GROMACS .gro file of C-alpha atoms in nm:
model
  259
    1UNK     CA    1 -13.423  -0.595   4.666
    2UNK     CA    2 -13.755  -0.518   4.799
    3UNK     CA    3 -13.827  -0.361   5.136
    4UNK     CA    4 -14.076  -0.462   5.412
    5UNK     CA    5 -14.225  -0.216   5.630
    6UNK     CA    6 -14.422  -0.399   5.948
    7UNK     CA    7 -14.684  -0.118   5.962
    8UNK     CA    8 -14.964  -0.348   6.219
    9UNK     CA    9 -14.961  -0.296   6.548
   10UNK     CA   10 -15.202  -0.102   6.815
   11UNK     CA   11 -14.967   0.163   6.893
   12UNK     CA   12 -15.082   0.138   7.227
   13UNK     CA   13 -14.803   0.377   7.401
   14UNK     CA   14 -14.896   0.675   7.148
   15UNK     CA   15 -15.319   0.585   7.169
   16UNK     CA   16 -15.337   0.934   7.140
   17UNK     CA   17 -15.278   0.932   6.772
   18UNK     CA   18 -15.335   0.557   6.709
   19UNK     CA   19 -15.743   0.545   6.807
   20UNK     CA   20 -15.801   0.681   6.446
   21UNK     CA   21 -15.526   0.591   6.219
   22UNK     CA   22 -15.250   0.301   6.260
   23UNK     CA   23 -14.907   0.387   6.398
   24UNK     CA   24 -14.701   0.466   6.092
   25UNK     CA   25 -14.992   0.699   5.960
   26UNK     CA   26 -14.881   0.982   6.249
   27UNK     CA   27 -14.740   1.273   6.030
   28UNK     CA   28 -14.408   1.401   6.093
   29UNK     CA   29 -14.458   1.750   5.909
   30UNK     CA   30 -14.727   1.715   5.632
   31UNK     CA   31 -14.601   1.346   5.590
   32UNK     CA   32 -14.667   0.996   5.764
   33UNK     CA   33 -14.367   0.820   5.942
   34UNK     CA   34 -14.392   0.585   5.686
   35UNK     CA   35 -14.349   0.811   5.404
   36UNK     CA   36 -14.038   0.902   5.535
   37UNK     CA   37 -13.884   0.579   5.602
   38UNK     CA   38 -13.957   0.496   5.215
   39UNK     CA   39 -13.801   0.795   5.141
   40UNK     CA   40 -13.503   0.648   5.288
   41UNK     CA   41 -13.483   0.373   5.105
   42UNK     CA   42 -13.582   0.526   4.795
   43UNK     CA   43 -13.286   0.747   4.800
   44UNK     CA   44 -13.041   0.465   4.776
   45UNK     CA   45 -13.236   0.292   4.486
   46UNK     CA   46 -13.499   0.084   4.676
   47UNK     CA   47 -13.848   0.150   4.536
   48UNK     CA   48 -14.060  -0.185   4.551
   49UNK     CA   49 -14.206  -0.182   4.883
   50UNK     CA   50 -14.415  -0.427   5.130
   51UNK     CA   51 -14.631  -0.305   5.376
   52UNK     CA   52 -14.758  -0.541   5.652
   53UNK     CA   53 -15.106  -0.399   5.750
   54UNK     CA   54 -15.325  -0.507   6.105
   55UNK     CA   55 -15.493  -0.212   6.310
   56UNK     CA   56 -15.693   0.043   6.075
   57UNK     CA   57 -15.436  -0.074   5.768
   58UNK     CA   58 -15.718   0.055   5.538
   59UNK     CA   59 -15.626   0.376   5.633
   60UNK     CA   60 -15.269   0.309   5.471
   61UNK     CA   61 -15.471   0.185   5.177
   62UNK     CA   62 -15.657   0.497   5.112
   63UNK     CA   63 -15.331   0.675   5.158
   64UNK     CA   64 -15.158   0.461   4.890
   65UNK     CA   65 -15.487   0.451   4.664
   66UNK     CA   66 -15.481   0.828   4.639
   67UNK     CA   67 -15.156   0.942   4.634
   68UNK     CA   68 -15.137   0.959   4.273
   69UNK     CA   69 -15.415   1.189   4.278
   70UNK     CA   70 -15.302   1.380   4.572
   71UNK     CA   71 -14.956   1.471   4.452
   72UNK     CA   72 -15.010   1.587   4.104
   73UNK     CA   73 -15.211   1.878   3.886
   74UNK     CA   74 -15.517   1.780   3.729
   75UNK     CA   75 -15.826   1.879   3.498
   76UNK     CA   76 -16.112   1.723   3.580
   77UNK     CA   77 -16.343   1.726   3.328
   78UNK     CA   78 -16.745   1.767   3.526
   79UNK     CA   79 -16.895   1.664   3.228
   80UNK     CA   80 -16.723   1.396   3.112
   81UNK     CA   81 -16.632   1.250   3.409
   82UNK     CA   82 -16.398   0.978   3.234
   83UNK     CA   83 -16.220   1.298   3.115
   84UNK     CA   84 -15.868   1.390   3.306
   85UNK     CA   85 -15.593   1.517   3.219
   86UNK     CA   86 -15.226   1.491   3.452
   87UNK     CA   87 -15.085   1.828   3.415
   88UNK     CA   88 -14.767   1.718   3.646
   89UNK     CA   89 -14.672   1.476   3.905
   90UNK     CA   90 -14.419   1.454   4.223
   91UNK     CA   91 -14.493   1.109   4.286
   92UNK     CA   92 -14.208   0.891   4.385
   93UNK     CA   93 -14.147   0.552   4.131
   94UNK     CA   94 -14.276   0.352   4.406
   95UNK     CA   95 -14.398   0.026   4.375
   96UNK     CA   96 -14.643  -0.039   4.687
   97UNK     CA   97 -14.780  -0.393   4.772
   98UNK     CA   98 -15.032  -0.380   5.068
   99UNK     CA   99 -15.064  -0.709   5.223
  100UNK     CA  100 -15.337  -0.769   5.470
  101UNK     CA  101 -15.129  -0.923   5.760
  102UNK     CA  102 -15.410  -1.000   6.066
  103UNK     CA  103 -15.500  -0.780   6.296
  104UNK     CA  104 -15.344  -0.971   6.605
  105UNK     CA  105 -15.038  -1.091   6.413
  106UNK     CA  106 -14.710  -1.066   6.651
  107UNK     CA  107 -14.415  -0.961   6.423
  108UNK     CA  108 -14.319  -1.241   6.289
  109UNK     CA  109 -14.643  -1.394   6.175
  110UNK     CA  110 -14.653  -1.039   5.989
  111UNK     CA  111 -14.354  -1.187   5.833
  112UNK     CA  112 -14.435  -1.502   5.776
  113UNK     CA  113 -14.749  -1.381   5.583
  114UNK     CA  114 -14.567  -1.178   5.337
  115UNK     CA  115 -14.332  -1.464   5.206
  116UNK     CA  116 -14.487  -1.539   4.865
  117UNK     CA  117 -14.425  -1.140   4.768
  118UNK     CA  118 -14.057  -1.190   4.865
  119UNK     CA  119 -14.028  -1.461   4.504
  120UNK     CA  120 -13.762  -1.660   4.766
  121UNK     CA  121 -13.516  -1.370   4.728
  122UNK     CA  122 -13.311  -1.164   5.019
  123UNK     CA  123 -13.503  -0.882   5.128
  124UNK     CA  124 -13.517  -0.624   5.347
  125UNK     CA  125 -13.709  -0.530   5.657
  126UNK     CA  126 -13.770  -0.259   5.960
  127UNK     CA  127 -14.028  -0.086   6.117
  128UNK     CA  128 -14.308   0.141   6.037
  129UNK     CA  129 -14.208   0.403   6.346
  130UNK     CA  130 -13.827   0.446   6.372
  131UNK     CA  131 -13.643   0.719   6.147
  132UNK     CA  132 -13.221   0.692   6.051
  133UNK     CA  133 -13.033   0.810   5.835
  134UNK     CA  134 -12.834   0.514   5.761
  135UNK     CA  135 -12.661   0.422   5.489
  136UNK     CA  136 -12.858   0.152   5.329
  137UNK     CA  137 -12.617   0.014   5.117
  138UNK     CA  138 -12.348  -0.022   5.342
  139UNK     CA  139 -12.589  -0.220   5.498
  140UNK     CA  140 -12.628  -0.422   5.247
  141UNK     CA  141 -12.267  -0.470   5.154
  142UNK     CA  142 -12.194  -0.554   5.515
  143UNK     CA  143 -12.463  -0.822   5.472
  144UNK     CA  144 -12.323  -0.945   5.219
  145UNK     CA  145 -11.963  -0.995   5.332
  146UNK     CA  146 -12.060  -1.175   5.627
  147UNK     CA  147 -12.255  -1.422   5.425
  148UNK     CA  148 -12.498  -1.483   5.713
  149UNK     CA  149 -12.892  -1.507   5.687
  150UNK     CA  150 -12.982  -1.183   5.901
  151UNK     CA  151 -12.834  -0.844   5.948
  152UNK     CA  152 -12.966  -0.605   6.222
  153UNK     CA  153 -12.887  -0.281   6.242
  154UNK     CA  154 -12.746  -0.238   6.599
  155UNK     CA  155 -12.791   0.154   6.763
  156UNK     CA  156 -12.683   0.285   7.142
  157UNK     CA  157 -13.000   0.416   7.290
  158UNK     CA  158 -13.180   0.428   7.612
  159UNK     CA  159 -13.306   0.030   7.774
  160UNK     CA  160 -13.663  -0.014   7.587
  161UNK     CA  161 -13.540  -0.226   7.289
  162UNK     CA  162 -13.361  -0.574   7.252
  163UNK     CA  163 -13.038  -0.599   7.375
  164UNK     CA  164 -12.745  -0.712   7.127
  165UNK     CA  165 -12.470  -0.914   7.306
  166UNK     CA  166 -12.202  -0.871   7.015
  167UNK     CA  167 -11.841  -1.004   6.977
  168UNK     CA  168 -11.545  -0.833   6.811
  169UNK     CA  169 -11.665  -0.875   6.470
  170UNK     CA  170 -11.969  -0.768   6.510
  171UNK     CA  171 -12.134  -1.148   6.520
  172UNK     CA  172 -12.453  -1.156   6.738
  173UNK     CA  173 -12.347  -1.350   7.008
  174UNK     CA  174 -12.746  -1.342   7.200
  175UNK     CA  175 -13.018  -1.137   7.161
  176UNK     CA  176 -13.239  -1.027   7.452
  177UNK     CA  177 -13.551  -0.872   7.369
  178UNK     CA  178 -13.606  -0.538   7.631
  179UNK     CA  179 -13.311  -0.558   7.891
  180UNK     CA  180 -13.290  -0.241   8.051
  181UNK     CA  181 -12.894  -0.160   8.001
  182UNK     CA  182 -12.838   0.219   7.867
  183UNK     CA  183 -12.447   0.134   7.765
  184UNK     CA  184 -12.564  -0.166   7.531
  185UNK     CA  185 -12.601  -0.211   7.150
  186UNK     CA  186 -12.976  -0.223   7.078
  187UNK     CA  187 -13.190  -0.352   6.782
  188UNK     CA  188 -13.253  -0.094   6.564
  189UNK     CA  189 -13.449  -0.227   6.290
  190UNK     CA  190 -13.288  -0.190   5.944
  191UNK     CA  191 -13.275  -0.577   5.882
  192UNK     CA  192 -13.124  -0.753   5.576
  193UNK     CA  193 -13.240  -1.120   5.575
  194UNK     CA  194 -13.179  -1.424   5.315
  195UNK     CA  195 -13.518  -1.621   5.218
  196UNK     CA  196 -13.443  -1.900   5.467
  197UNK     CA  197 -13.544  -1.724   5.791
  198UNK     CA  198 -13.878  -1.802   5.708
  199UNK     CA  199 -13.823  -2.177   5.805
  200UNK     CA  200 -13.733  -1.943   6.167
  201UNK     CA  201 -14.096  -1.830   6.216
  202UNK     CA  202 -14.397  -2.077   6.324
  203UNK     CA  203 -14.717  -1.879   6.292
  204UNK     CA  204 -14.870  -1.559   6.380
  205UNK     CA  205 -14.813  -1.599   6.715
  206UNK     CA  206 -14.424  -1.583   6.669
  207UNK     CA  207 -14.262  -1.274   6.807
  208UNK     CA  208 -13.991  -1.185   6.503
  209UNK     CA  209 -13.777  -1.042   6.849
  210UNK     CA  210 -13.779  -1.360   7.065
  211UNK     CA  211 -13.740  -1.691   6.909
  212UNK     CA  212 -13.638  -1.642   6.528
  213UNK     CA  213 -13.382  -1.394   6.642
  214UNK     CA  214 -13.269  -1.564   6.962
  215UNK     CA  215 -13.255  -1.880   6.758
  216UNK     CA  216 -13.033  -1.725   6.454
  217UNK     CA  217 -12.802  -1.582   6.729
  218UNK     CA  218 -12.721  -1.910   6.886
  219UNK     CA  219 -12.661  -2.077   6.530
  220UNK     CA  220 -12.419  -1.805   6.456
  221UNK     CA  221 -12.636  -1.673   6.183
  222UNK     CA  222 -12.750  -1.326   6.322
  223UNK     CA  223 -12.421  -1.074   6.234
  224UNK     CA  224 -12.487  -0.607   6.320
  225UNK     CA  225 -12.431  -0.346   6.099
  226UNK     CA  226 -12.338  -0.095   6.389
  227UNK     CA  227 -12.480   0.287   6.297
  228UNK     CA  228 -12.361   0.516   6.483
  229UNK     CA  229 -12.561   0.830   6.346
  230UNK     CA  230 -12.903   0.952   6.355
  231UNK     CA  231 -13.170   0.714   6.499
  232UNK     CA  232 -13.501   0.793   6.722
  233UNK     CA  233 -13.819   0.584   6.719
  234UNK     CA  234 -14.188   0.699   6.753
  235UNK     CA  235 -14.273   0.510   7.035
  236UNK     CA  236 -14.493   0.786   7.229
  237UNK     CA  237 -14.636   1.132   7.216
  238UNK     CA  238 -14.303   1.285   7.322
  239UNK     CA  239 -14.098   1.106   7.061
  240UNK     CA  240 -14.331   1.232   6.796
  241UNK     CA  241 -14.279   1.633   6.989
  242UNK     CA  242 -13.925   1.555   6.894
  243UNK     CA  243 -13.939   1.417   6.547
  244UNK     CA  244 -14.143   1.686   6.464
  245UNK     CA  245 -13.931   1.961   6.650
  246UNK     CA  246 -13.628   1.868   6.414
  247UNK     CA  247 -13.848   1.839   6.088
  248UNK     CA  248 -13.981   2.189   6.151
  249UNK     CA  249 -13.622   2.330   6.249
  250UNK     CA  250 -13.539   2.263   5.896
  251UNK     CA  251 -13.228   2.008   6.023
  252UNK     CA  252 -13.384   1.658   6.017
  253UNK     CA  253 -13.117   1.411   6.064
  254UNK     CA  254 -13.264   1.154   5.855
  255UNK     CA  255 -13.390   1.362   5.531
  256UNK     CA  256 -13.080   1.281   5.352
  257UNK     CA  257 -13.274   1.345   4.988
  258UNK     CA  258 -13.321   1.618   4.813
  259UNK     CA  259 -12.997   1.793   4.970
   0.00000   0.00000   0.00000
């Protein structure tokens, strides 16, 4: 199943960081958000990624283009320069496809755009700026018993994200993008979607949050995974403080490889 990262927006709360690179390029530690979200995913089996690029997304590209090159020994040869020889290697087995999504594209026309890489098959999807350590293929399983066409992963956190109105089984009842309730179930990213929520999304001017979303919850068609563990966006300067705080402490919640 591949994975789609949305990785275009301004960033506009965390401009600090985001006049020079795009969002999911900040570094948590010596790494970009991004690189740990894949990480994520790559430790439960996931490897073939899609990146949805906008603001500065040729700075992802670089990134991509030269991690090869970045993460291994090599001879370079001076005078031959077609000479080279890969000594060793810590890359990842990651396949990366960087898809030039618009630079003004709302989420869901970042969507929309990336269909034809999806070959009409369920896929995954989240955000290039929120770290969990959830358990991906519960997720996945939990998608698949409820037989509907999206999963969101539903957190408890403070009132800046969309509100899930669920009932007992977890069914998406509505979904209100940004009510400010602090005792609600939020949307937390960490989607599972069948190929038909395409016919969901108009244009580039669709907002993934408000209509698609809204529209599967009234059909009956949007069901949560509820995590209750680890989960903290990058939204602003302070949230990237913390992030970093807990990588440096040694604890990150969410670095669930290499233990």
């Amino acid at each position: 199943m591949k994975v789609v990262i949305l990785a275009g927006g301004l960033g506009t709360r965390i401009s600090e960081e985001t006049a020079t690179k795009p969002k999911p390029m900040i570094e948590i530690g010596n790494y970009p958000i991004i690189w740990h979200i894949m990480k994520l995913y790559s430790f439960y089996g996931f490897n073939d990624f899609i990146i949805c690029l906008g603001h500065k997304g040729h700075v992802i590209k670089e990134y991509f283009s030269n991690y090869f090159i970045n993460h291994s020994d090599i001879t370079f040869n001076l005078i031959n320069p077609n000479e080279k020889v890969i000594h060793s290697n810590c890359v990842e087995p990651w396949k990366v496809t960087l898809v030039n999504t618009g630079d003004d594209s709302f989420t869901g026309g970042r969507v929309k755009r990336i269909q034809k890489y999806t070959e009409n098959k369920p896929f995954m999807l989240t955000y290039g700026d929120g770290l969990a350590n959830i358990n991906i293929k519960n997720l996945i399983e939990h998608h698949k018993v409820n037989g509907k066409l999206a999963t969101v992963t539903a957190i408890q956190y403070e009132g800046r994200f969309g509100t899930l109105n669920l009932t007992p089984e977890s069914r998406v009842n509505k979904f209100e993008e940004k009510v400010k309730k602090n005792d609600d179930w939020i949307n937390g990213g960490f989607f599972v979607l069948q190929p038909e929520i395409f016919n969901y999304i108009d244009g580039d001017h669709t907002i993934f949050e408000k209509e698609p979303l809204e529209k599967l919850a009234e059909e009956g068609q949007l069901y949560a995974y509820k995590h209750t563990g680890f989960w903290h966006p990058m939204d602003t300067l302070r949230d990237k403080n913390e992030l970093l705080r807990l990588w440096n402490s040694g604890k990150a919640p969410w670095k669930i490889w290499g233990k």
